[in-house]
mmCIF file of C-alpha atoms in Angstrom:
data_model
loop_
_atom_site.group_PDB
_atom_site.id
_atom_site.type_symbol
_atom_site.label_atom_id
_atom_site.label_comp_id
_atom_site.label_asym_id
_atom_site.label_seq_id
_atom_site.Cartn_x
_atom_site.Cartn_y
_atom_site.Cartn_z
ATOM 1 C CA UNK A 1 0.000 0.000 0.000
ATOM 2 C CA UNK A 2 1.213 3.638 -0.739
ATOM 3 C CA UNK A 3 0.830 6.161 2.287
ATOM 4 C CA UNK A 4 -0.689 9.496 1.347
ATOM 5 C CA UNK A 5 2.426 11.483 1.769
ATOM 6 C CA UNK A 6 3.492 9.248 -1.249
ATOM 7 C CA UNK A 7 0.622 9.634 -3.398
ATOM 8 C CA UNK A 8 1.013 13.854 -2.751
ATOM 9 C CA UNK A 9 4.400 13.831 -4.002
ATOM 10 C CA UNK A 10 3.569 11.427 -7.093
ATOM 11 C CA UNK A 11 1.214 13.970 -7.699
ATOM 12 C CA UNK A 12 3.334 17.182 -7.742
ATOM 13 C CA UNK A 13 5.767 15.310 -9.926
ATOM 14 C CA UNK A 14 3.484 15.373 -12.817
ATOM 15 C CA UNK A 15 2.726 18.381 -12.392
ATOM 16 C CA UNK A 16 5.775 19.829 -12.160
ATOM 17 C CA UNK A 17 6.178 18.071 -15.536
ATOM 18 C CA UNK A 18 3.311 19.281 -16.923
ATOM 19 C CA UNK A 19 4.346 22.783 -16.064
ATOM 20 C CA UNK A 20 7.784 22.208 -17.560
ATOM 21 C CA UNK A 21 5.665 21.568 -20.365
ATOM 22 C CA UNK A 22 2.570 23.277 -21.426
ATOM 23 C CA UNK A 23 3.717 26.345 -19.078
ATOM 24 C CA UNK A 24 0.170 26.965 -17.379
ATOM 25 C CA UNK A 25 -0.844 25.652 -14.344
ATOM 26 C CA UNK A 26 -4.164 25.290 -15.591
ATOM 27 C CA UNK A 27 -2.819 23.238 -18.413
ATOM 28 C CA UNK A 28 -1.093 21.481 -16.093
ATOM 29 C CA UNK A 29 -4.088 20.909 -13.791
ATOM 30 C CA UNK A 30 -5.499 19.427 -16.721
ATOM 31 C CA UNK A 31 -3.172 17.235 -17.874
ATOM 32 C CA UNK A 32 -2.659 15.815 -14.744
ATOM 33 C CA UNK A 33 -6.527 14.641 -14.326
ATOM 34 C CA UNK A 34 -6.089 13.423 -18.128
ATOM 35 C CA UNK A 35 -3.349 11.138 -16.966
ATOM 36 C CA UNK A 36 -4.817 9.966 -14.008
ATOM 37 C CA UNK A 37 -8.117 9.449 -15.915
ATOM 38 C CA UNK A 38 -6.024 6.894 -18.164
ATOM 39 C CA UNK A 39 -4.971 5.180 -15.516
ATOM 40 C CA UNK A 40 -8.222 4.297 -13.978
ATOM 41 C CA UNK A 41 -9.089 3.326 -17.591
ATOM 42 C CA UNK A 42 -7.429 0.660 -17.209
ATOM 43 C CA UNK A 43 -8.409 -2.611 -15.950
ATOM 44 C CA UNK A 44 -7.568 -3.970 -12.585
ATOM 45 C CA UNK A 45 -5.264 -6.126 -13.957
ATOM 46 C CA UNK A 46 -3.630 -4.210 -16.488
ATOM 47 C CA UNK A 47 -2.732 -1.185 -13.109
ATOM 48 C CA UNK A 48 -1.272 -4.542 -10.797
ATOM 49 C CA UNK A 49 1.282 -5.667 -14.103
ATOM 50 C CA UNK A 50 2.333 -2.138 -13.597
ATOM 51 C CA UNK A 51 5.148 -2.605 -11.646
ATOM 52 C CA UNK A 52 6.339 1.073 -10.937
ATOM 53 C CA UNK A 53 3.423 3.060 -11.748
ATOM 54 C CA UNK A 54 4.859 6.523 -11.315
ATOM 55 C CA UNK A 55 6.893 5.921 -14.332
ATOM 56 C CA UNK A 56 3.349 4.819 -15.981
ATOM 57 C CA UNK A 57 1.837 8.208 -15.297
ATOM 58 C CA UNK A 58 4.916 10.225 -15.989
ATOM 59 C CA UNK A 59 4.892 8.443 -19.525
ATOM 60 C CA UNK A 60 1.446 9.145 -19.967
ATOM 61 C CA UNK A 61 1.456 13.092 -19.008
ATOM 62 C CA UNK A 62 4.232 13.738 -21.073
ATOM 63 C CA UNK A 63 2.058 11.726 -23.821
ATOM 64 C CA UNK A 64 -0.950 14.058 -23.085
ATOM 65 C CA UNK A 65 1.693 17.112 -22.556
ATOM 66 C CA UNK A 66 2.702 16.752 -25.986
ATOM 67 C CA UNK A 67 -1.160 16.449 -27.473
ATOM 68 C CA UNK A 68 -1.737 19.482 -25.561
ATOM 69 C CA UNK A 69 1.016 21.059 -27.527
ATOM 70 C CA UNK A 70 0.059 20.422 -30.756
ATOM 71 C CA UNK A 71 -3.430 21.228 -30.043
ATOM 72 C CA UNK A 72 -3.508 24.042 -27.284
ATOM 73 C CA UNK A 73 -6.992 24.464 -28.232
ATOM 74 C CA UNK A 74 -8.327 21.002 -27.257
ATOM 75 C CA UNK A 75 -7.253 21.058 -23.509
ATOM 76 C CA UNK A 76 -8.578 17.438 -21.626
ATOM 77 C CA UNK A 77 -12.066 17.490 -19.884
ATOM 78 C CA UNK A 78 -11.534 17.200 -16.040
ATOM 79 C CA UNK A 79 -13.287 13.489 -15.028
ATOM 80 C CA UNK A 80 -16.064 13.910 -12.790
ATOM 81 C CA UNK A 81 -15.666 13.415 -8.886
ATOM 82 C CA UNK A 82 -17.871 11.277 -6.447
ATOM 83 C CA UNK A 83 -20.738 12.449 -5.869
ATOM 84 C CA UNK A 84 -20.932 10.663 -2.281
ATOM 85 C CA UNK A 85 -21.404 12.734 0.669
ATOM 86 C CA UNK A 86 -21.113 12.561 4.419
ATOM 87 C CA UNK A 87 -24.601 13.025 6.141
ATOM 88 C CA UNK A 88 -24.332 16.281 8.618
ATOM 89 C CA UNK A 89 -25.717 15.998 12.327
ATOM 90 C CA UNK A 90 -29.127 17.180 11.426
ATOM 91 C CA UNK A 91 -29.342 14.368 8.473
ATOM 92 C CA UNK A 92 -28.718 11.635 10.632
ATOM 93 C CA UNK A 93 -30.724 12.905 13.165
ATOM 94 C CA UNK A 94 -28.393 13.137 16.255
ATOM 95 C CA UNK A 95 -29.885 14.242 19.671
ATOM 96 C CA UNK A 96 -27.215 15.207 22.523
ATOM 97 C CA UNK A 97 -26.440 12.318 23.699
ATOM 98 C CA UNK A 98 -25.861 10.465 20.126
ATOM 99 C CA UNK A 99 -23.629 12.871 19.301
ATOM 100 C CA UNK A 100 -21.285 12.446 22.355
ATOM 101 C CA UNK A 101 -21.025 8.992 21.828
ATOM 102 C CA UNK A 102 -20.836 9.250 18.222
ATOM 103 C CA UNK A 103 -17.650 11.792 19.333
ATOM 104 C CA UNK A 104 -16.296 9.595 21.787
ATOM 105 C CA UNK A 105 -15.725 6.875 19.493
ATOM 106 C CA UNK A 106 -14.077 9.242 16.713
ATOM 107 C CA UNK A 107 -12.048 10.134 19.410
ATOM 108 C CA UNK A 108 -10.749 6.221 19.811
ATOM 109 C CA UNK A 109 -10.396 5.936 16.238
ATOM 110 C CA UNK A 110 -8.709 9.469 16.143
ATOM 111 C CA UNK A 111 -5.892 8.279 18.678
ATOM 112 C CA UNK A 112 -5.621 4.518 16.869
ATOM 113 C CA UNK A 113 -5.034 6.932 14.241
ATOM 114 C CA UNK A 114 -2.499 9.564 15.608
ATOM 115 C CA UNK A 115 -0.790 6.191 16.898
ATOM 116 C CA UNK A 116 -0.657 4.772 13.685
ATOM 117 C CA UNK A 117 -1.900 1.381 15.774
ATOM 118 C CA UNK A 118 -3.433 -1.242 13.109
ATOM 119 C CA UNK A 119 -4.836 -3.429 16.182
ATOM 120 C CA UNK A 120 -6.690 -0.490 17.988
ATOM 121 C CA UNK A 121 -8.092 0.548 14.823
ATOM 122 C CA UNK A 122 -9.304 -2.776 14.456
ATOM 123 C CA UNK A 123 -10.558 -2.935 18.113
ATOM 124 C CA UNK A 124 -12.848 0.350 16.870
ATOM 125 C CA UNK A 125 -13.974 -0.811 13.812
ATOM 126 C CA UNK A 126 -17.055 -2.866 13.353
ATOM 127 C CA UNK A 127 -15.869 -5.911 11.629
ATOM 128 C CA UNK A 128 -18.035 -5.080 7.920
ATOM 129 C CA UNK A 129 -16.187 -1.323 8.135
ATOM 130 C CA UNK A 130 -15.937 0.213 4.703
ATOM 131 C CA UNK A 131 -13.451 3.531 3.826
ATOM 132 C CA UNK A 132 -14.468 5.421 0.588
ATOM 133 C CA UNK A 133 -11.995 7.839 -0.458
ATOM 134 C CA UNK A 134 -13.035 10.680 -2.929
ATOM 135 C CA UNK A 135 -9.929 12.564 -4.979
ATOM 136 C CA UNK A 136 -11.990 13.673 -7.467
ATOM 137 C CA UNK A 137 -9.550 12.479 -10.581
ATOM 138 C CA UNK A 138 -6.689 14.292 -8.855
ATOM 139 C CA UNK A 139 -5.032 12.127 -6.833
ATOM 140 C CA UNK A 140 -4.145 7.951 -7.291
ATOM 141 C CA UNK A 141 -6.629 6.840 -4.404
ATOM 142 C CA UNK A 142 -8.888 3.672 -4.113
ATOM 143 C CA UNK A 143 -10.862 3.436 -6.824
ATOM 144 C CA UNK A 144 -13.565 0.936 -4.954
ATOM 145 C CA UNK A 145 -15.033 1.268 -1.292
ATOM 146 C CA UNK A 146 -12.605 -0.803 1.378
ATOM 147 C CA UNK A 147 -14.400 -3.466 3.128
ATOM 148 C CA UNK A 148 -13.897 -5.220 6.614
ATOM 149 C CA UNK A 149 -12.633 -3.803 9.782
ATOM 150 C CA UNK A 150 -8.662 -6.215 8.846
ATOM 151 C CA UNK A 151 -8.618 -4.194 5.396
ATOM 152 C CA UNK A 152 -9.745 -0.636 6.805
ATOM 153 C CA UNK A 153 -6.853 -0.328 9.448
ATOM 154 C CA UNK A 154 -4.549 -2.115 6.926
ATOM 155 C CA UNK A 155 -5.296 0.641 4.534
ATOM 156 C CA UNK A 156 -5.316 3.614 6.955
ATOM 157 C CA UNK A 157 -2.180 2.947 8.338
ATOM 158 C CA UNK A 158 -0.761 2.714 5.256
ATOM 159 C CA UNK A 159 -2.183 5.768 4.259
ATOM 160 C CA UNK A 160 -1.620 8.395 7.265
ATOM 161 C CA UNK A 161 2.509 8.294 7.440
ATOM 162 C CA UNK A 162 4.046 11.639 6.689
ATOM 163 C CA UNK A 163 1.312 13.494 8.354
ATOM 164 C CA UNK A 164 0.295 14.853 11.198
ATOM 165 C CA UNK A 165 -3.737 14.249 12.089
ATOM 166 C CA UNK A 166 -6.011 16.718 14.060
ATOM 167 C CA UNK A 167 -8.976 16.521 15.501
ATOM 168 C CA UNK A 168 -11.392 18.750 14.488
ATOM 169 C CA UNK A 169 -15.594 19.431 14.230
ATOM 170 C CA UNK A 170 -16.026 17.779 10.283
ATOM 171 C CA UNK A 171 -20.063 18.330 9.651
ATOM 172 C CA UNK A 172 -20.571 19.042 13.455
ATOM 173 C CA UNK A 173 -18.990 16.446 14.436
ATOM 174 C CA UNK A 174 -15.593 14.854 15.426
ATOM 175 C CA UNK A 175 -13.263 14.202 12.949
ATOM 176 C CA UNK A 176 -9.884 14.238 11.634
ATOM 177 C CA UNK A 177 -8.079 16.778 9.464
ATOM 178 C CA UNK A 178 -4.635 15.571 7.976
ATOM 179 C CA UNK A 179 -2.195 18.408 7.149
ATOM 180 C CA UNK A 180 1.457 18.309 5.305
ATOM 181 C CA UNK A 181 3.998 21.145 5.836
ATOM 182 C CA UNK A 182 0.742 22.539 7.414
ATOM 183 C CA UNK A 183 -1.494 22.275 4.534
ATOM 184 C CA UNK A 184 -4.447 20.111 4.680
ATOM 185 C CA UNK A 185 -4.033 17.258 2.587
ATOM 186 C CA UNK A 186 -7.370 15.242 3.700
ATOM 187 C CA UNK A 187 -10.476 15.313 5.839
ATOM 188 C CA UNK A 188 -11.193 12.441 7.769
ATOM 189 C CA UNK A 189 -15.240 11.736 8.427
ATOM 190 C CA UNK A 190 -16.490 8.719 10.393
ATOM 191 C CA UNK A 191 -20.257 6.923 10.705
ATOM 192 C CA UNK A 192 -20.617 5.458 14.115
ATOM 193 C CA UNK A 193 -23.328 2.612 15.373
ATOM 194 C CA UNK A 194 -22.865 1.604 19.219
ATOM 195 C CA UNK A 195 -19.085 1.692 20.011
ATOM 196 C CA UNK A 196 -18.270 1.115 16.556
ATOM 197 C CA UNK A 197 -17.140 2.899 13.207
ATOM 198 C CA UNK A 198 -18.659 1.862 10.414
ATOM 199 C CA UNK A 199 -17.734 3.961 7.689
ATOM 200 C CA UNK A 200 -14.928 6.213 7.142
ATOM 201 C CA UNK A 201 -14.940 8.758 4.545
ATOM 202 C CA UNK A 202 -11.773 10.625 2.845
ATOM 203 C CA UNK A 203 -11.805 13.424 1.046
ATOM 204 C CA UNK A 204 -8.365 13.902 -0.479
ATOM 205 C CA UNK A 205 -10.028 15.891 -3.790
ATOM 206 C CA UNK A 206 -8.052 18.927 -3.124
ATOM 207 C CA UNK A 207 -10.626 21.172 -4.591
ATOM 208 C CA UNK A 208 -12.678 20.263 -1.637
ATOM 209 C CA UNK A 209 -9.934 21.113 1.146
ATOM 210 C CA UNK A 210 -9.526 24.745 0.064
ATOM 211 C CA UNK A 211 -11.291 26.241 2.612
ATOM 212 C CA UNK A 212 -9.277 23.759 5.208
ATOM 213 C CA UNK A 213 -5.958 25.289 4.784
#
């Protein structure tokens, strides 16, 4: 599995190749979400025979670069995002007391977080947990929901290396907010039945974390 910090600086790679490029960071936007749109073309298979798959995408966005040069009219449509979205307090219909306990267990899975500690994520998790990740066509994230409490803490431990996790209010209610060289980098939502997380949603579309900076 590739942690986030990973996947952030895959990212500015190709764009910083982009830019070397087409000279626009709009372009470059553009040809980024181009390249990564090619490479969730692909077919499961076809990404796992892929054995270093920056090299993929950097061949790919200087592929797309180079269309974009000889056509600087005919720059690549963005792909569209998820359209998923975490219900707010007042959706789910928290009283008080549902929403302390709801916060109380983000709080455990916050600190199995922080600790980067596989087995008390585990111990928080109900055992059919799922993670969705949204990054919009901007980021190499998950393509399909993450199922079962082994895979969810195999894949967020994996994931949260190289940054530091805060607890904040996400939605009006507890949650995590991931920040790089103090930039947010992802926003960390949880669903909560009993004592357990159920669902753990990631925004790492980094449209979306503008206004978390």
């Amino acid at each position: 599995m590739t942690s986030l910090a990973e996947l952030l600086d895959e990212r500015q790679h190709l764009l910083d190749l982009a830019l070397r490029m087409v000279g626009s960071d709009t372009a470059a936007d553009h040809v980024v979400q181009e390249t990564y749109r090619r490479w969730y073309a692909l077919g499961e298979a076809e990404r796992a025979a892929i054995a270093t798959p920056l090299d993929w995408l950097a061949r790919t966005a200087s592929g797309v670069g180079l269309a974009f040069l000889a056509d600087p009219t005919r720059v690549p449509a963005a792909p569209a995002s998820h359209t998923w979205s975490v219900p707010t307090t007042h959706q789910a219909g928290y009283g008080q007391a549902m929403l302390a306990r709801h916060d109380r267990v983000a709080r455990l899975f916050a600190a199995a977080c922080r600790a980067g500690d596989a087995e008390a994520l585990r111990e928080v998790l109900a055992l059919d947990a799922i993670a969705v990740s949204d990054g919009g066509g901007k980021i190499r994230v998950a393509e399909r929901p993450i199922h079962g409490a082994d895979a969810v803490a195999r894949f967020l431990t994996a994931l949260l290396p190289g940054t530091e996790a805060g607890l904040r209010s996400v939605n009006g209610r507890a949650g995590l907010v991931l920040r790089r060289a103090g930039r947010a980098v992802a926003v960390v939502s949880v669903s909560v039945a009993g004592a357990e997380v159920t669902a753990v949603w990631i925004i790492l579309n980094p449209d979306k974390l503008q206004r978390w900076h």
